[in-house]
mmCIF file of C-alpha atoms and ligand atoms in Angstrom:
data_model
loop_
_atom_site.group_PDB
_atom_site.id
_atom_site.type_symbol
_atom_site.label_atom_id
_atom_site.label_comp_id
_atom_site.label_asym_id
_atom_site.label_seq_id
_atom_site.Cartn_x
_atom_site.Cartn_y
_atom_site.Cartn_z
ATOM 1 C CA MET A 178 -24.020 -7.287 32.504
ATOM 2 C CA THR A 179 -26.540 -9.971 31.633
ATOM 3 C CA SER A 180 -29.116 -11.103 34.165
ATOM 4 C CA GLN A 181 -28.010 -14.740 33.931
ATOM 5 C CA ARG A 182 -24.568 -13.820 35.243
ATOM 6 C CA ARG A 183 -24.451 -12.732 38.876
ATOM 7 C CA PRO A 184 -21.954 -9.885 39.176
ATOM 8 C CA LEU A 185 -18.814 -10.294 41.274
ATOM 9 C CA VAL A 186 -16.877 -7.469 42.864
ATOM 10 C CA ALA A 187 -13.540 -8.848 44.020
ATOM 11 C CA GLY A 188 -10.863 -7.142 46.074
ATOM 12 C CA ASN A 189 -7.197 -8.044 45.655
ATOM 13 C CA TRP A 190 -5.279 -6.700 48.626
ATOM 14 C CA LYS A 191 -1.934 -7.710 47.073
ATOM 15 C CA MET A 192 0.914 -7.467 49.647
ATOM 16 C CA ASN A 193 -1.090 -5.209 51.931
ATOM 17 C CA GLY A 194 -2.763 -5.932 55.222
ATOM 18 C CA LEU A 195 -1.751 -6.760 58.779
ATOM 19 C CA LYS A 196 -4.161 -8.149 61.354
ATOM 20 C CA SER A 197 -5.360 -4.623 62.004
ATOM 21 C CA ALA A 198 -6.819 -4.559 58.458
ATOM 22 C CA LEU A 199 -9.418 -7.119 59.494
ATOM 23 C CA SER A 200 -11.446 -4.242 60.927
ATOM 24 C CA GLU A 201 -11.936 -2.996 57.341
ATOM 25 C CA LEU A 202 -13.032 -6.482 56.319
ATOM 26 C CA ALA A 203 -15.496 -6.550 59.213
ATOM 27 C CA ALA A 204 -16.884 -3.206 58.029
ATOM 28 C CA MET A 205 -17.212 -4.600 54.482
ATOM 29 C CA ALA A 206 -19.051 -7.644 55.802
ATOM 30 C CA GLN A 207 -21.351 -5.385 57.794
ATOM 31 C CA GLY A 208 -22.032 -3.189 54.775
ATOM 32 C CA TYR A 209 -22.803 -6.221 52.632
ATOM 33 C CA ASP A 210 -26.454 -5.957 53.512
ATOM 34 C CA ALA A 211 -29.454 -7.835 52.126
ATOM 35 C CA ALA A 212 -30.017 -5.278 49.355
ATOM 36 C CA LEU A 213 -26.435 -5.624 48.119
ATOM 37 C CA HIS A 214 -26.418 -9.380 48.674
ATOM 38 C CA ALA A 215 -29.426 -9.676 46.378
ATOM 39 C CA LYS A 216 -27.493 -8.042 43.538
ATOM 40 C CA VAL A 217 -23.785 -8.907 43.696
ATOM 41 C CA ASP A 218 -21.202 -11.378 45.049
ATOM 42 C CA LEU A 219 -18.436 -9.800 47.106
ATOM 43 C CA LEU A 220 -15.001 -11.361 47.489
ATOM 44 C CA VAL A 221 -11.839 -10.216 49.262
ATOM 45 C CA CYS A 222 -8.448 -11.810 48.594
ATOM 46 C CA PRO A 223 -6.173 -10.792 51.470
ATOM 47 C CA PRO A 224 -2.552 -11.902 51.815
ATOM 48 C CA ALA A 225 -2.273 -15.610 52.632
ATOM 49 C CA THR A 226 -1.373 -14.849 56.258
ATOM 50 C CA LEU A 227 -4.858 -13.405 56.789
ATOM 51 C CA VAL A 228 -7.019 -15.883 54.854
ATOM 52 C CA ALA A 229 -8.082 -18.007 57.840
ATOM 53 C CA ALA A 230 -8.727 -14.993 60.081
ATOM 54 C CA ALA A 231 -10.575 -13.241 57.232
ATOM 55 C CA VAL A 232 -12.897 -16.233 56.862
ATOM 56 C CA GLN A 233 -13.744 -15.896 60.556
ATOM 57 C CA THR A 234 -14.273 -12.139 60.191
ATOM 58 C CA ALA A 235 -16.399 -12.296 57.054
ATOM 59 C CA LEU A 236 -18.968 -14.783 58.292
ATOM 60 C CA THR A 237 -21.864 -12.952 56.682
ATOM 61 C CA GLY A 238 -21.416 -14.225 53.161
ATOM 62 C CA LEU A 239 -18.610 -12.099 51.824
ATOM 63 C CA ALA A 240 -16.252 -14.673 50.295
ATOM 64 C CA VAL A 241 -12.518 -14.915 50.934
ATOM 65 C CA GLY A 242 -9.930 -16.007 48.389
ATOM 66 C CA GLY A 243 -6.221 -16.464 47.829
ATOM 67 C CA GLN A 244 -4.085 -14.346 45.459
ATOM 68 C CA ASP A 245 -2.045 -17.166 43.936
ATOM 69 C CA CYS A 246 -1.357 -20.875 44.436
ATOM 70 C CA HIS A 247 1.221 -23.470 43.514
ATOM 71 C CA ALA A 248 0.287 -26.021 40.855
ATOM 72 C CA LYS A 249 1.002 -28.962 43.156
ATOM 73 C CA ALA A 250 -1.057 -29.997 46.172
ATOM 74 C CA SER A 251 1.963 -30.421 48.464
ATOM 75 C CA GLY A 252 5.696 -31.020 48.395
ATOM 76 C CA ALA A 253 9.162 -29.510 48.684
ATOM 77 C CA ASN A 254 8.319 -25.968 47.589
ATOM 78 C CA THR A 255 9.518 -23.637 50.302
ATOM 79 C CA GLY A 256 7.385 -20.549 50.647
ATOM 80 C CA ASP A 257 4.658 -21.680 48.282
ATOM 81 C CA ILE A 258 1.002 -22.257 49.125
ATOM 82 C CA SER A 259 -1.219 -24.843 47.470
ATOM 83 C CA ALA A 260 -4.809 -24.463 46.377
ATOM 84 C CA GLU A 261 -5.689 -27.231 48.832
ATOM 85 C CA MET A 262 -4.177 -25.166 51.670
ATOM 86 C CA LEU A 263 -6.243 -22.142 50.674
ATOM 87 C CA ALA A 264 -9.393 -24.278 50.565
ATOM 88 C CA ASP A 265 -8.468 -25.768 53.945
ATOM 89 C CA ALA A 266 -8.192 -22.231 55.366
ATOM 90 C CA GLY A 267 -11.719 -21.498 54.146
ATOM 91 C CA ALA A 268 -10.997 -19.759 50.847
ATOM 92 C CA LEU A 269 -13.598 -20.177 48.121
ATOM 93 C CA TYR A 270 -11.686 -18.458 45.313
ATOM 94 C CA VAL A 271 -8.132 -18.107 44.052
ATOM 95 C CA ILE A 272 -6.628 -15.561 41.648
ATOM 96 C CA VAL A 273 -4.075 -16.904 39.148
ATOM 97 C CA GLY A 274 -2.106 -15.204 36.392
ATOM 98 C CA HIS A 275 -2.215 -11.702 37.810
ATOM 99 C CA SER A 276 0.067 -9.468 35.749
ATOM 100 C CA GLU A 277 2.258 -8.918 38.804
ATOM 101 C CA ARG A 278 2.832 -12.693 38.938
ATOM 102 C CA ARG A 279 3.339 -12.890 35.176
ATOM 103 C CA THR A 280 5.827 -9.999 35.268
ATOM 104 C CA TYR A 281 7.737 -10.311 38.558
ATOM 105 C CA HIS A 282 7.672 -14.112 38.724
ATOM 106 C CA ALA A 283 7.952 -14.782 34.983
ATOM 107 C CA GLU A 284 4.783 -16.871 34.943
ATOM 108 C CA THR A 285 3.966 -18.103 31.455
ATOM 109 C CA ASN A 286 0.532 -19.060 30.178
ATOM 110 C CA ALA A 287 1.470 -22.709 30.789
ATOM 111 C CA VAL A 288 2.333 -21.972 34.430
ATOM 112 C CA VAL A 289 -0.891 -20.033 34.887
ATOM 113 C CA LYS A 290 -2.866 -22.900 33.348
ATOM 114 C CA ALA A 291 -1.281 -25.396 35.765
ATOM 115 C CA LYS A 292 -2.173 -23.145 38.674
ATOM 116 C CA ALA A 293 -5.729 -22.786 37.392
ATOM 117 C CA GLU A 294 -5.966 -26.579 37.172
ATOM 118 C CA ALA A 295 -4.860 -26.702 40.812
ATOM 119 C CA GLY A 296 -7.614 -24.231 41.704
ATOM 120 C CA LEU A 297 -10.235 -26.438 40.069
ATOM 121 C CA ARG A 298 -8.758 -29.552 41.682
ATOM 122 C CA ALA A 299 -9.211 -27.903 45.099
ATOM 123 C CA LYS A 300 -12.769 -26.869 44.154
ATOM 124 C CA LEU A 301 -11.916 -23.160 44.286
ATOM 125 C CA THR A 302 -13.571 -20.741 41.897
ATOM 126 C CA THR A 303 -10.529 -19.660 39.924
ATOM 127 C CA ILE A 304 -10.055 -16.128 38.612
ATOM 128 C CA VAL A 305 -7.744 -16.176 35.590
ATOM 129 C CA CYS A 306 -6.239 -12.755 34.833
ATOM 130 C CA VAL A 307 -5.315 -11.528 31.366
ATOM 131 C CA GLY A 308 -4.346 -8.155 29.939
ATOM 132 C CA GLU A 309 -1.960 -6.335 27.644
ATOM 133 C CA THR A 310 0.948 -4.031 28.474
ATOM 134 C CA GLU A 311 1.059 -0.439 27.325
ATOM 135 C CA ALA A 312 3.548 -1.334 24.578
ATOM 136 C CA GLU A 313 1.302 -4.140 23.349
ATOM 137 C CA ARG A 314 -1.711 -1.820 23.237
ATOM 138 C CA LYS A 315 0.263 0.848 21.375
ATOM 139 C CA ALA A 316 1.374 -1.784 18.883
ATOM 140 C CA GLY A 317 -2.263 -2.740 18.245
ATOM 141 C CA LYS A 318 -1.731 -6.209 19.707
ATOM 142 C CA THR A 319 -4.258 -6.135 22.563
ATOM 143 C CA LEU A 320 -6.674 -8.724 21.176
ATOM 144 C CA GLU A 321 -3.871 -10.956 19.952
ATOM 145 C CA ILE A 322 -2.223 -10.977 23.417
ATOM 146 C CA VAL A 323 -5.471 -11.443 25.324
ATOM 147 C CA GLY A 324 -6.550 -14.179 22.924
ATOM 148 C CA ARG A 325 -3.278 -16.015 23.428
ATOM 149 C CA GLN A 326 -3.540 -15.652 27.213
ATOM 150 C CA ILE A 327 -7.103 -17.011 27.234
ATOM 151 C CA ALA A 328 -6.179 -19.914 24.960
ATOM 152 C CA GLY A 329 -3.037 -20.769 26.927
ATOM 153 C CA SER A 330 -4.131 -20.110 30.523
ATOM 154 C CA LEU A 331 -7.631 -21.536 30.645
ATOM 155 C CA PRO A 332 -7.664 -25.028 32.159
ATOM 156 C CA ASP A 333 -9.454 -28.052 30.766
ATOM 157 C CA GLY A 334 -12.734 -28.491 32.603
ATOM 158 C CA ALA A 335 -13.294 -24.743 32.793
ATOM 159 C CA SER A 336 -16.948 -23.781 33.126
ATOM 160 C CA ALA A 337 -19.118 -20.934 34.328
ATOM 161 C CA ALA A 338 -19.306 -22.679 37.707
ATOM 162 C CA ASN A 339 -15.570 -22.761 38.379
ATOM 163 C CA ILE A 340 -13.872 -20.042 36.309
ATOM 164 C CA VAL A 341 -13.961 -16.254 36.230
ATOM 165 C CA ILE A 342 -11.895 -14.195 33.778
ATOM 166 C CA ALA A 343 -10.429 -10.850 34.835
ATOM 167 C CA TYR A 344 -9.350 -8.448 32.099
ATOM 168 C CA GLU A 345 -6.762 -6.124 33.594
ATOM 169 C CA PRO A 346 -4.819 -3.921 31.179
ATOM 170 C CA VAL A 347 -1.371 -3.776 32.794
ATOM 171 C CA TRP A 348 -1.064 -0.043 32.100
ATOM 172 C CA ALA A 349 -4.298 0.639 33.999
ATOM 173 C CA ILE A 350 -3.226 -1.139 37.201
ATOM 174 C CA GLY A 351 -2.467 1.297 39.983
ATOM 175 C CA THR A 352 -2.046 4.209 37.575
ATOM 176 C CA GLY A 353 -5.409 5.949 37.739
ATOM 177 C CA LEU A 354 -5.709 5.384 33.989
ATOM 178 C CA THR A 355 -8.621 3.405 32.557
ATOM 179 C CA PRO A 356 -9.470 2.394 28.998
ATOM 180 C CA THR A 357 -12.453 4.053 27.363
ATOM 181 C CA THR A 358 -15.713 2.190 27.766
ATOM 182 C CA ALA A 359 -15.518 1.411 24.036
ATOM 183 C CA ASP A 360 -12.109 -0.194 24.519
ATOM 184 C CA VAL A 361 -13.350 -2.180 27.515
ATOM 185 C CA ALA A 362 -16.365 -3.341 25.475
ATOM 186 C CA GLU A 363 -14.150 -4.403 22.588
ATOM 187 C CA VAL A 364 -11.938 -6.596 24.765
ATOM 188 C CA HIS A 365 -14.771 -8.035 26.871
ATOM 189 C CA ASN A 366 -16.795 -8.892 23.756
ATOM 190 C CA PHE A 367 -13.697 -10.503 22.284
ATOM 191 C CA ILE A 368 -13.184 -12.564 25.468
ATOM 192 C CA ARG A 369 -16.855 -13.621 25.390
ATOM 193 C CA THR A 370 -16.432 -14.850 21.822
ATOM 194 C CA ALA A 371 -13.248 -16.706 22.793
ATOM 195 C CA LEU A 372 -15.086 -18.339 25.703
ATOM 196 C CA THR A 373 -18.039 -19.488 23.623
ATOM 197 C CA GLY A 374 -15.610 -20.702 20.967
ATOM 198 C CA ARG A 375 -13.900 -22.818 23.569
ATOM 199 C CA LEU A 376 -16.799 -23.822 25.851
ATOM 200 C CA GLY A 377 -19.806 -23.526 23.557
ATOM 201 C CA GLU A 378 -23.000 -22.154 25.112
ATOM 202 C CA GLY A 379 -21.391 -22.650 28.547
ATOM 203 C CA GLY A 380 -19.076 -19.741 27.738
ATOM 204 C CA VAL A 381 -22.046 -17.371 27.963
ATOM 205 C CA GLY A 382 -22.267 -17.935 31.709
ATOM 206 C CA VAL A 383 -18.621 -17.212 32.563
ATOM 207 C CA ARG A 384 -18.197 -13.938 34.411
ATOM 208 C CA ILE A 385 -15.688 -11.474 32.940
ATOM 209 C CA LEU A 386 -14.404 -8.856 35.395
ATOM 210 C CA TYR A 387 -12.709 -5.589 34.519
ATOM 211 C CA GLY A 388 -9.722 -4.541 36.654
ATOM 212 C CA GLY A 389 -7.384 -1.563 36.673
ATOM 213 C CA SER A 390 -7.967 1.684 38.615
ATOM 214 C CA VAL A 391 -11.602 0.896 39.433
ATOM 215 C CA LYS A 392 -12.905 3.409 41.968
ATOM 216 C CA PRO A 393 -16.291 4.409 43.366
ATOM 217 C CA SER A 394 -16.279 7.352 40.933
ATOM 218 C CA ASN A 395 -15.881 5.263 37.749
ATOM 219 C CA ALA A 396 -17.405 1.927 38.806
ATOM 220 C CA ALA A 397 -20.958 2.558 37.589
ATOM 221 C CA GLU A 398 -19.764 3.557 34.110
ATOM 222 C CA LEU A 399 -17.380 0.598 33.779
ATOM 223 C CA MET A 400 -19.822 -1.951 35.232
ATOM 224 C CA ALA A 401 -22.498 -0.840 32.755
ATOM 225 C CA VAL A 402 -20.382 -1.925 29.770
ATOM 226 C CA GLU A 403 -21.629 -4.955 27.856
ATOM 227 C CA ASN A 404 -20.003 -8.192 29.063
ATOM 228 C CA VAL A 405 -18.523 -6.556 32.149
ATOM 229 C CA ASP A 406 -19.774 -8.743 34.995
ATOM 230 C CA GLY A 407 -17.972 -7.105 37.865
ATOM 231 C CA ALA A 408 -14.615 -5.755 38.946
ATOM 232 C CA LEU A 409 -11.253 -6.887 40.251
ATOM 233 C CA VAL A 410 -10.156 -4.065 42.506
ATOM 234 C CA GLY A 411 -6.720 -3.390 43.967
ATOM 235 C CA GLY A 412 -6.088 -0.166 45.875
ATOM 236 C CA ALA A 413 -9.743 0.740 46.348
ATOM 237 C CA SER A 414 -10.464 -2.644 47.961
ATOM 238 C CA LEU A 415 -8.372 -1.799 51.022
ATOM 239 C CA THR A 416 -11.031 0.317 52.693
ATOM 240 C CA ALA A 417 -14.653 -0.590 53.318
ATOM 241 C CA MET A 418 -15.787 2.828 52.182
ATOM 242 C CA ASP A 419 -14.243 2.554 48.713
ATOM 243 C CA PHE A 420 -14.933 -1.148 48.228
ATOM 244 C CA LEU A 421 -18.599 -0.832 49.193
ATOM 245 C CA GLY A 422 -18.747 2.326 47.096
ATOM 246 C CA ILE A 423 -17.734 0.266 44.062
ATOM 247 C CA ALA A 424 -20.164 -2.538 44.891
ATOM 248 C CA ALA A 425 -22.898 0.108 45.106
ATOM 249 C CA ALA A 426 -22.705 0.377 41.323
ATOM 250 C CA TYR A 427 -24.955 -2.694 41.373
ATOM 251 C CA LYS A 428 -27.490 -1.379 43.895
HETATM 252 P P1 13P B 104 -5.800 -1.191 41.095
HETATM 253 O O1 13P B 104 -7.290 -1.266 41.351
HETATM 254 O O2 13P B 104 -5.033 -0.716 42.305
HETATM 255 O O3 13P B 104 -5.482 -0.466 39.836
HETATM 256 O O4 13P B 104 -5.298 -2.713 40.895
HETATM 257 C C1 13P B 104 -5.982 -3.538 40.010
HETATM 258 C C2 13P B 104 -5.498 -4.915 40.195
HETATM 259 O O5 13P B 104 -4.387 -5.249 39.841
HETATM 260 C C3 13P B 104 -6.401 -5.875 40.862
HETATM 261 O O6 13P B 104 -5.944 -7.177 40.730
#
């Protein structure tokens, strides 16, 4: 972490959460006290059905975001949700290119880039996810894959003000496995270099989150790694106790 980048701890609820889960969000908002607020941004991305209600629940400054968006603003796309709709519901962020979208919905870098452009068009801070599979890591291709994802998924007009990168090794998502801090540092430093190569000095200000089995017990160690500016949290973002426990790494 560098002082010029304000850390972000983001929760991705994935396909979890009925209305009853808003009580956890309320508890997160309540726990996001002045001391924590001074140190870190907190964001929760609930399922789309809860975005508007979550915005009402999280009035105290905890931001709400969407988990995905369509590239177009509107049209004949049954079941899809546009970035403009998320913004209209009160979202401030959107996640694009999550590995679950890349894998289960066959989203290419070009698709992810179009979605990221939509996020910027709707004035949402857009979290672009990248990360290698286990096979790619074993084949020594991690940096090559991540480099290609950054080059192909990052939209024109990207800047520290509108883009966040999330490095999520696919094999670390939901498995309890995490890379070593040296491996995390290697990839985050590589992403920083790619960002400054693309954006010049502006690339220094872009936040790079680590995601994949982040928990209260490992958050402090992971968040202390150079060029790790926060976390993208799945399972442990579903309860206020765990999510605030991770954010406490910045206290
Ligand atoms: P877990 O924290 O459950 O491993 O999920 C990480 C993730 O995919 C967040 O987007």
